[in-house]
Amino acid sequence: MKKKLKLGLFGFGCVGQGLYHVLHETHGVKAEIKKICVKSHDKKRPIDASFFTWNPSDILNDPEIDVVVELIDDAHAAFKIVKTALENGKHVVTANKKMLAEHLQEIYDLQQKYDRSVLYEGAVCGSIPILRNLEEYYDNDMITSIEGIFNGSTNYILTKVFEERQSYIEALKAAQDLGFAESDPSLDVEGYDPKFKLTIAIAHTFGVFVKPENIINVGIQKISAVDLKYARENNLTIKLVARAYKINGNIYGFVAPQFIPADHMLANVRNEYNAVLVEGAFAEKQVFIGKGAGSYPTGSAVLSDISALTFDYRYEYKKFTQGDALPFSNNAFVDVIVSFPDGTLISNRDFESFKGGYQGKGYQYLQGTVSLERLKEWSQWDDVSVILAPILNLTGANQIQNTERLSA
Ligand SMILES: NC(=O)c1ccc[n+]([C@@H]2O[C@H](COP(=O)([O-])OP(=O)(O)OC[C@H]3O[C@@H](n4cnc5c(N)ncnc54)[C@H](OP(=O)(O)O)[C@@H]3O)[C@@H](O)[C@H]2O)c1
């Protein structure tokens, strides 16, 4: 017999209201919202005022509340809420990828210490049920890679800029109006948000807790009209891809934009849709596609976690507890295409191996293999745009001078 859960909700913005809606539209989930804690006193709320409080303790210290649902946009405050909730014997559901990525090991330890569950499917690729699949379905499969489009708002922006020739600013504004963008949009466009999701995915895929600051992220903010023209002329599109691989005893992971051939699985993942490609030694390649952002899609993932708590579900972090976790490394090479105005200090000698390039209309294009560190360095230079070369072989890897080569 499923229990009826009493929920204390933090945050009533895009996702909080989405959860409220989907909870009231479905009849199968035995849960009801008792209180909602918000920040601002003077905002007009779409539901009865009696639901709301501004005092976290009205939820955290209410013995009747079984589950704290944390849906606020402040990672620092969110961690305090999650920690106190666990200390007070409550289960937690959260969609806060920044908070999770920054504190994942600690949150794992707190779950063990207080024997309570923290579920966070909505934090990774919105409505796509990837974490529970990684935990349960792929338990015995040897996963070799996980990669894909992990950020709905940048995918929306890239789609509008590429297909409808909207300006970057116009497309970002539309993504914000539709509720896909983070409150701080630099988290999306600079590739931090997909990096946070990748951090969480790496823990559930490979059993490794990596600090997000150790994962390289390159965003879409430097992609220029010249890059878009290059893509159109070569039957390519551009996607922001998060990826992690297990190769020769190491785990590698990074986020960067990539030229994607028109016939590649990721090419037709458009707008706010996300896609996750999982490759296993036995199951081989599988793809999950779904809405990665937005009020109802994310609300439905949060609801699914609440539903899972009615039958006492918890993540077992099996790949971590199995104890054969591999080290995380950035010591890898990738193929890139770098574009920059004439006079910028990049030459063919800066590549590990140089493949070619051309010059025209005050711009230069160079293609070749560089280290991940060099990719990161160039991505921080003014006027330089660095994009991974089209995918030729998703899993291929060769040993070069004791360093891994990821074939991008
Ligand atoms: N939007 C998406 O598509 C999406 C998808 C996946 C995950 N997420 C994650 O879900 C979370 C919420 O995102 P959102 O888009 O719903 O944000 P949002 O629309 O900006 O809403 C944030 C809510 O949090 C409340 N809040 C902020 N600080 C608070 C505090 N210290 N105590 C209590 N309430 C506080 C705000 O209160 P007021 O109403 O008083 O301002 C507001 O109701 C974030 O972690 C985000 O990364 C979002």
mmCIF file with all atom_site columns, C-alpha atoms in Angstrom, residues 203-344:
data_model
loop_
_atom_site.group_PDB
_atom_site.id
_atom_site.type_symbol
_atom_site.label_atom_id
_atom_site.label_alt_id
_atom_site.label_comp_id
_atom_site.label_asym_id
_atom_site.label_entity_id
_atom_site.label_seq_id
_atom_site.pdbx_PDB_ins_code
_atom_site.Cartn_x
_atom_site.Cartn_y
_atom_site.Cartn_z
_atom_site.occupancy
_atom_site.B_iso_or_equiv
_atom_site.pdbx_formal_charge
_atom_site.auth_seq_id
_atom_site.auth_comp_id
_atom_site.auth_asym_id
_atom_site.auth_atom_id
_atom_site.pdbx_PDB_model_num
ATOM 1   C CA . ALA A 1 203 ? 28.568 10.022 -10.608 1.00 0.00 ? 203 ALA A CA 1
ATOM 2   C CA . HIS A 1 204 ? 25.669 7.793  -11.681 1.00 0.00 ? 204 HIS A CA 1
ATOM 3   C CA . THR A 1 205 ? 27.371 6.482  -14.843 1.00 0.00 ? 205 THR A CA 1
ATOM 4   C CA . PHE A 1 206 ? 30.907 5.821  -13.661 1.00 0.00 ? 206 PHE A CA 1
ATOM 5   C CA . GLY A 1 207 ? 30.667 6.077  -9.844  1.00 0.00 ? 207 GLY A CA 1
ATOM 6   C CA . VAL A 1 208 ? 33.019 9.066  -9.659  1.00 0.00 ? 208 VAL A CA 1
ATOM 7   C CA . PHE A 1 209 ? 32.359 12.267 -7.703  1.00 0.00 ? 209 PHE A CA 1
ATOM 8   C CA . VAL A 1 210 ? 34.141 15.003 -9.658  1.00 0.00 ? 210 VAL A CA 1
ATOM 9   C CA . LYS A 1 211 ? 34.194 18.626 -8.554  1.00 0.00 ? 211 LYS A CA 1
ATOM 10  C CA . PRO A 1 212 ? 32.573 20.739 -11.304 1.00 0.00 ? 212 PRO A CA 1
ATOM 11  C CA . GLU A 1 213 ? 35.555 23.104 -11.342 1.00 0.00 ? 213 GLU A CA 1
ATOM 12  C CA . ASN A 1 214 ? 37.667 20.186 -12.613 1.00 0.00 ? 214 ASN A CA 1
ATOM 13  C CA . ILE A 1 215 ? 35.468 19.748 -15.697 1.00 0.00 ? 215 ILE A CA 1
ATOM 14  C CA . ILE A 1 216 ? 36.212 22.001 -18.677 1.00 0.00 ? 216 ILE A CA 1
ATOM 15  C CA . ASN A 1 217 ? 33.238 23.908 -20.066 1.00 0.00 ? 217 ASN A CA 1
ATOM 16  C CA . VAL A 1 218 ? 33.162 26.004 -23.218 1.00 0.00 ? 218 VAL A CA 1
ATOM 17  C CA . GLY A 1 219 ? 29.928 27.840 -24.010 1.00 0.00 ? 219 GLY A CA 1
ATOM 18  C CA . ILE A 1 220 ? 28.158 29.131 -27.105 1.00 0.00 ? 220 ILE A CA 1
ATOM 19  C CA . GLN A 1 221 ? 28.679 32.854 -26.520 1.00 0.00 ? 221 GLN A CA 1
ATOM 20  C CA . LYS A 1 222 ? 31.661 33.124 -28.902 1.00 0.00 ? 222 LYS A CA 1
ATOM 21  C CA . ILE A 1 223 ? 29.984 31.365 -31.845 1.00 0.00 ? 223 ILE A CA 1
ATOM 22  C CA . SER A 1 224 ? 30.150 33.887 -34.667 1.00 0.00 ? 224 SER A CA 1
ATOM 23  C CA . ALA A 1 225 ? 28.265 34.546 -37.902 1.00 0.00 ? 225 ALA A CA 1
ATOM 24  C CA . VAL A 1 226 ? 31.370 33.157 -39.653 1.00 0.00 ? 226 VAL A CA 1
ATOM 25  C CA . ASP A 1 227 ? 30.973 29.844 -37.790 1.00 0.00 ? 227 ASP A CA 1
ATOM 26  C CA . LEU A 1 228 ? 27.292 29.640 -38.710 1.00 0.00 ? 228 LEU A CA 1
ATOM 27  C CA . LYS A 1 229 ? 28.138 30.296 -42.358 1.00 0.00 ? 229 LYS A CA 1
ATOM 28  C CA . TYR A 1 230 ? 30.839 27.611 -42.265 1.00 0.00 ? 230 TYR A CA 1
ATOM 29  C CA . ALA A 1 231 ? 28.320 25.139 -40.787 1.00 0.00 ? 231 ALA A CA 1
ATOM 30  C CA . ARG A 1 232 ? 25.629 25.907 -43.384 1.00 0.00 ? 232 ARG A CA 1
ATOM 31  C CA . GLU A 1 233 ? 28.095 25.594 -46.280 1.00 0.00 ? 233 GLU A CA 1
ATOM 32  C CA . ASN A 1 234 ? 29.338 22.218 -45.021 1.00 0.00 ? 234 ASN A CA 1
ATOM 33  C CA . ASN A 1 235 ? 25.961 20.607 -44.221 1.00 0.00 ? 235 ASN A CA 1
ATOM 34  C CA . LEU A 1 236 ? 26.643 20.831 -40.491 1.00 0.00 ? 236 LEU A CA 1
ATOM 35  C CA . THR A 1 237 ? 24.842 22.273 -37.526 1.00 0.00 ? 237 THR A CA 1
ATOM 36  C CA . ILE A 1 238 ? 26.262 23.406 -34.160 1.00 0.00 ? 238 ILE A CA 1
ATOM 37  C CA . LYS A 1 239 ? 25.238 21.866 -30.820 1.00 0.00 ? 239 LYS A CA 1
ATOM 38  C CA . LEU A 1 240 ? 26.521 22.325 -27.287 1.00 0.00 ? 240 LEU A CA 1
ATOM 39  C CA . VAL A 1 241 ? 27.580 18.797 -26.321 1.00 0.00 ? 241 VAL A CA 1
ATOM 40  C CA . ALA A 1 242 ? 28.337 17.454 -22.838 1.00 0.00 ? 242 ALA A CA 1
ATOM 41  C CA . ARG A 1 243 ? 30.253 14.173 -22.847 1.00 0.00 ? 243 ARG A CA 1
ATOM 42  C CA . ALA A 1 244 ? 32.066 11.727 -20.621 1.00 0.00 ? 244 ALA A CA 1
ATOM 43  C CA . TYR A 1 245 ? 34.053 8.671  -21.671 1.00 0.00 ? 245 TYR A CA 1
ATOM 44  C CA . LYS A 1 246 ? 35.739 5.766  -19.988 1.00 0.00 ? 246 LYS A CA 1
ATOM 45  C CA . ILE A 1 247 ? 38.956 5.061  -21.877 1.00 0.00 ? 247 ILE A CA 1
ATOM 46  C CA . ASN A 1 248 ? 41.937 2.953  -20.838 1.00 0.00 ? 248 ASN A CA 1
ATOM 47  C CA . GLY A 1 249 ? 41.393 3.276  -17.097 1.00 0.00 ? 249 GLY A CA 1
ATOM 48  C CA . ASN A 1 250 ? 40.435 6.966  -16.957 1.00 0.00 ? 250 ASN A CA 1
ATOM 49  C CA . ILE A 1 251 ? 37.224 8.983  -17.028 1.00 0.00 ? 251 ILE A CA 1
ATOM 50  C CA . TYR A 1 252 ? 37.217 12.079 -19.257 1.00 0.00 ? 252 TYR A CA 1
ATOM 51  C CA . GLY A 1 253 ? 34.454 14.669 -19.415 1.00 0.00 ? 253 GLY A CA 1
ATOM 52  C CA . PHE A 1 254 ? 33.935 18.135 -20.857 1.00 0.00 ? 254 PHE A CA 1
ATOM 53  C CA . VAL A 1 255 ? 31.344 20.448 -22.399 1.00 0.00 ? 255 VAL A CA 1
ATOM 54  C CA . ALA A 1 256 ? 31.959 22.260 -25.691 1.00 0.00 ? 256 ALA A CA 1
ATOM 55  C CA . PRO A 1 257 ? 30.142 23.311 -28.847 1.00 0.00 ? 257 PRO A CA 1
ATOM 56  C CA . GLN A 1 258 ? 30.576 20.969 -31.760 1.00 0.00 ? 258 GLN A CA 1
ATOM 57  C CA . PHE A 1 259 ? 29.937 20.958 -35.511 1.00 0.00 ? 259 PHE A CA 1
ATOM 58  C CA . ILE A 1 260 ? 27.472 18.116 -36.026 1.00 0.00 ? 260 ILE A CA 1
ATOM 59  C CA . PRO A 1 261 ? 26.844 16.499 -39.438 1.00 0.00 ? 261 PRO A CA 1
ATOM 60  C CA . ALA A 1 262 ? 23.241 16.846 -40.641 1.00 0.00 ? 262 ALA A CA 1
ATOM 61  C CA . ASP A 1 263 ? 22.718 13.076 -40.546 1.00 0.00 ? 263 ASP A CA 1
ATOM 62  C CA . HIS A 1 264 ? 23.959 12.647 -36.946 1.00 0.00 ? 264 HIS A CA 1
ATOM 63  C CA . MET A 1 265 ? 21.445 11.625 -34.240 1.00 0.00 ? 265 MET A CA 1
ATOM 64  C CA . LEU A 1 266 ? 21.934 14.912 -32.380 1.00 0.00 ? 266 LEU A CA 1
ATOM 65  C CA . ALA A 1 267 ? 21.411 17.133 -35.435 1.00 0.00 ? 267 ALA A CA 1
ATOM 66  C CA . ASN A 1 268 ? 17.628 16.938 -35.323 1.00 0.00 ? 268 ASN A CA 1
ATOM 67  C CA . VAL A 1 269 ? 17.312 17.482 -31.586 1.00 0.00 ? 269 VAL A CA 1
ATOM 68  C CA . ARG A 1 270 ? 15.893 20.993 -31.766 1.00 0.00 ? 270 ARG A CA 1
ATOM 69  C CA . ASN A 1 271 ? 14.630 23.811 -29.559 1.00 0.00 ? 271 ASN A CA 1
ATOM 70  C CA . GLU A 1 272 ? 14.374 22.969 -25.845 1.00 0.00 ? 272 GLU A CA 1
ATOM 71  C CA . TYR A 1 273 ? 14.727 19.248 -26.462 1.00 0.00 ? 273 TYR A CA 1
ATOM 72  C CA . ASN A 1 274 ? 17.648 17.395 -24.887 1.00 0.00 ? 274 ASN A CA 1
ATOM 73  C CA . ALA A 1 275 ? 19.192 14.097 -25.928 1.00 0.00 ? 275 ALA A CA 1
ATOM 74  C CA . VAL A 1 276 ? 21.319 11.631 -24.019 1.00 0.00 ? 276 VAL A CA 1
ATOM 75  C CA . LEU A 1 277 ? 23.318 8.964  -25.858 1.00 0.00 ? 277 LEU A CA 1
ATOM 76  C CA . VAL A 1 278 ? 24.474 6.112  -23.659 1.00 0.00 ? 278 VAL A CA 1
ATOM 77  C CA . GLU A 1 279 ? 26.918 3.570  -25.002 1.00 0.00 ? 279 GLU A CA 1
ATOM 78  C CA . GLY A 1 280 ? 27.493 0.304  -23.204 1.00 0.00 ? 280 GLY A CA 1
ATOM 79  C CA . ALA A 1 281 ? 29.814 -2.571 -23.869 1.00 0.00 ? 281 ALA A CA 1
ATOM 80  C CA . PHE A 1 282 ? 26.886 -4.951 -24.342 1.00 0.00 ? 282 PHE A CA 1
ATOM 81  C CA . ALA A 1 283 ? 23.780 -2.842 -25.002 1.00 0.00 ? 283 ALA A CA 1
ATOM 82  C CA . GLU A 1 284 ? 25.701 -0.616 -27.449 1.00 0.00 ? 284 GLU A CA 1
ATOM 83  C CA . LYS A 1 285 ? 24.266 2.791  -28.336 1.00 0.00 ? 285 LYS A CA 1
ATOM 84  C CA . GLN A 1 286 ? 20.917 4.002  -26.966 1.00 0.00 ? 286 GLN A CA 1
ATOM 85  C CA . VAL A 1 287 ? 19.344 7.440  -27.201 1.00 0.00 ? 287 VAL A CA 1
ATOM 86  C CA . PHE A 1 288 ? 16.904 9.238  -24.917 1.00 0.00 ? 288 PHE A CA 1
ATOM 87  C CA . ILE A 1 289 ? 15.220 12.372 -26.260 1.00 0.00 ? 289 ILE A CA 1
ATOM 88  C CA . GLY A 1 290 ? 12.817 14.660 -24.401 1.00 0.00 ? 290 GLY A CA 1
ATOM 89  C CA . LYS A 1 291 ? 12.136 18.182 -23.251 1.00 0.00 ? 291 LYS A CA 1
ATOM 90  C CA . GLY A 1 292 ? 15.074 19.342 -21.196 1.00 0.00 ? 292 GLY A CA 1
ATOM 91  C CA . ALA A 1 293 ? 13.516 22.437 -19.678 1.00 0.00 ? 293 ALA A CA 1
ATOM 92  C CA . GLY A 1 294 ? 10.225 24.154 -19.016 1.00 0.00 ? 294 GLY A CA 1
ATOM 93  C CA . SER A 1 295 ? 7.591  24.244 -16.344 1.00 0.00 ? 295 SER A CA 1
ATOM 94  C CA . TYR A 1 296 ? 5.543  21.081 -16.962 1.00 0.00 ? 296 TYR A CA 1
ATOM 95  C CA . PRO A 1 297 ? 8.301  18.778 -18.322 1.00 0.00 ? 297 PRO A CA 1
ATOM 96  C CA . THR A 1 298 ? 10.533 19.515 -15.314 1.00 0.00 ? 298 THR A CA 1
ATOM 97  C CA . GLY A 1 299 ? 7.520  19.467 -12.968 1.00 0.00 ? 299 GLY A CA 1
ATOM 98  C CA . SER A 1 300 ? 6.684  15.987 -14.261 1.00 0.00 ? 300 SER A CA 1
ATOM 99  C CA . ALA A 1 301 ? 10.211 14.703 -13.477 1.00 0.00 ? 301 ALA A CA 1
ATOM 100 C CA . VAL A 1 302 ? 9.911  16.143 -9.956  1.00 0.00 ? 302 VAL A CA 1
ATOM 101 C CA . LEU A 1 303 ? 6.516  14.470 -9.584  1.00 0.00 ? 303 LEU A CA 1
ATOM 102 C CA . SER A 1 304 ? 8.006  11.169 -10.680 1.00 0.00 ? 304 SER A CA 1
ATOM 103 C CA . ASP A 1 305 ? 10.587 11.445 -7.863  1.00 0.00 ? 305 ASP A CA 1
ATOM 104 C CA . ILE A 1 306 ? 7.822  12.200 -5.342  1.00 0.00 ? 306 ILE A CA 1
ATOM 105 C CA . SER A 1 307 ? 5.943  9.169  -6.634  1.00 0.00 ? 307 SER A CA 1
ATOM 106 C CA . ALA A 1 308 ? 9.111  7.054  -6.229  1.00 0.00 ? 308 ALA A CA 1
ATOM 107 C CA . LEU A 1 309 ? 9.298  8.124  -2.573  1.00 0.00 ? 309 LEU A CA 1
ATOM 108 C CA . THR A 1 310 ? 5.826  6.685  -1.968  1.00 0.00 ? 310 THR A CA 1
ATOM 109 C CA . PHE A 1 311 ? 7.467  3.282  -2.451  1.00 0.00 ? 311 PHE A CA 1
ATOM 110 C CA . ASP A 1 312 ? 10.662 4.194  -0.547  1.00 0.00 ? 312 ASP A CA 1
ATOM 111 C CA . TYR A 1 313 ? 12.905 4.469  -3.585  1.00 0.00 ? 313 TYR A CA 1
ATOM 112 C CA . ARG A 1 314 ? 16.460 5.718  -3.138  1.00 0.00 ? 314 ARG A CA 1
ATOM 113 C CA . TYR A 1 315 ? 19.495 5.909  -5.380  1.00 0.00 ? 315 TYR A CA 1
ATOM 114 C CA . GLU A 1 316 ? 21.956 3.212  -4.445  1.00 0.00 ? 316 GLU A CA 1
ATOM 115 C CA . TYR A 1 317 ? 24.940 4.808  -6.255  1.00 0.00 ? 317 TYR A CA 1
ATOM 116 C CA . LYS A 1 318 ? 25.880 1.258  -7.191  1.00 0.00 ? 318 LYS A CA 1
ATOM 117 C CA . LYS A 1 319 ? 28.769 2.170  -9.451  1.00 0.00 ? 319 LYS A CA 1
ATOM 118 C CA . PHE A 1 320 ? 30.306 4.154  -6.608  1.00 0.00 ? 320 PHE A CA 1
ATOM 119 C CA . THR A 1 321 ? 29.702 1.536  -3.914  1.00 0.00 ? 321 THR A CA 1
ATOM 120 C CA . GLN A 1 322 ? 31.061 -1.256 -6.140  1.00 0.00 ? 322 GLN A CA 1
ATOM 121 C CA . GLY A 1 323 ? 34.389 0.422  -5.381  1.00 0.00 ? 323 GLY A CA 1
ATOM 122 C CA . ASP A 1 324 ? 36.095 0.212  -8.776  1.00 0.00 ? 324 ASP A CA 1
ATOM 123 C CA . ALA A 1 325 ? 35.783 3.894  -9.654  1.00 0.00 ? 325 ALA A CA 1
ATOM 124 C CA . LEU A 1 326 ? 38.407 5.203  -12.071 1.00 0.00 ? 326 LEU A CA 1
ATOM 125 C CA . PRO A 1 327 ? 40.306 8.509  -11.843 1.00 0.00 ? 327 PRO A CA 1
ATOM 126 C CA . PHE A 1 328 ? 38.992 11.577 -13.665 1.00 0.00 ? 328 PHE A CA 1
ATOM 127 C CA . SER A 1 329 ? 41.458 13.146 -16.081 1.00 0.00 ? 329 SER A CA 1
ATOM 128 C CA . ASN A 1 330 ? 41.682 16.162 -18.412 1.00 0.00 ? 330 ASN A CA 1
ATOM 129 C CA . ASN A 1 331 ? 44.808 14.823 -20.063 1.00 0.00 ? 331 ASN A CA 1
ATOM 130 C CA . ALA A 1 332 ? 43.249 14.330 -23.484 1.00 0.00 ? 332 ALA A CA 1
ATOM 131 C CA . PHE A 1 333 ? 43.307 15.659 -27.045 1.00 0.00 ? 333 PHE A CA 1
ATOM 132 C CA . VAL A 1 334 ? 40.413 16.627 -29.290 1.00 0.00 ? 334 VAL A CA 1
ATOM 133 C CA . ASP A 1 335 ? 40.005 17.782 -32.887 1.00 0.00 ? 335 ASP A CA 1
ATOM 134 C CA . VAL A 1 336 ? 38.876 21.406 -33.117 1.00 0.00 ? 336 VAL A CA 1
ATOM 135 C CA . ILE A 1 337 ? 38.213 24.134 -35.651 1.00 0.00 ? 337 ILE A CA 1
ATOM 136 C CA . VAL A 1 338 ? 39.275 27.535 -34.370 1.00 0.00 ? 338 VAL A CA 1
ATOM 137 C CA . SER A 1 339 ? 38.257 30.811 -36.022 1.00 0.00 ? 339 SER A CA 1
ATOM 138 C CA . PHE A 1 340 ? 39.608 34.301 -35.282 1.00 0.00 ? 340 PHE A CA 1
ATOM 139 C CA . PRO A 1 341 ? 40.271 37.678 -36.882 1.00 0.00 ? 341 PRO A CA 1
ATOM 140 C CA . ASP A 1 342 ? 43.610 38.211 -38.649 1.00 0.00 ? 342 ASP A CA 1
ATOM 141 C CA . GLY A 1 343 ? 46.322 39.281 -36.242 1.00 0.00 ? 343 GLY A CA 1
ATOM 142 C CA . THR A 1 344 ? 45.270 36.920 -33.421 1.00 0.00 ? 344 THR A CA 1
#
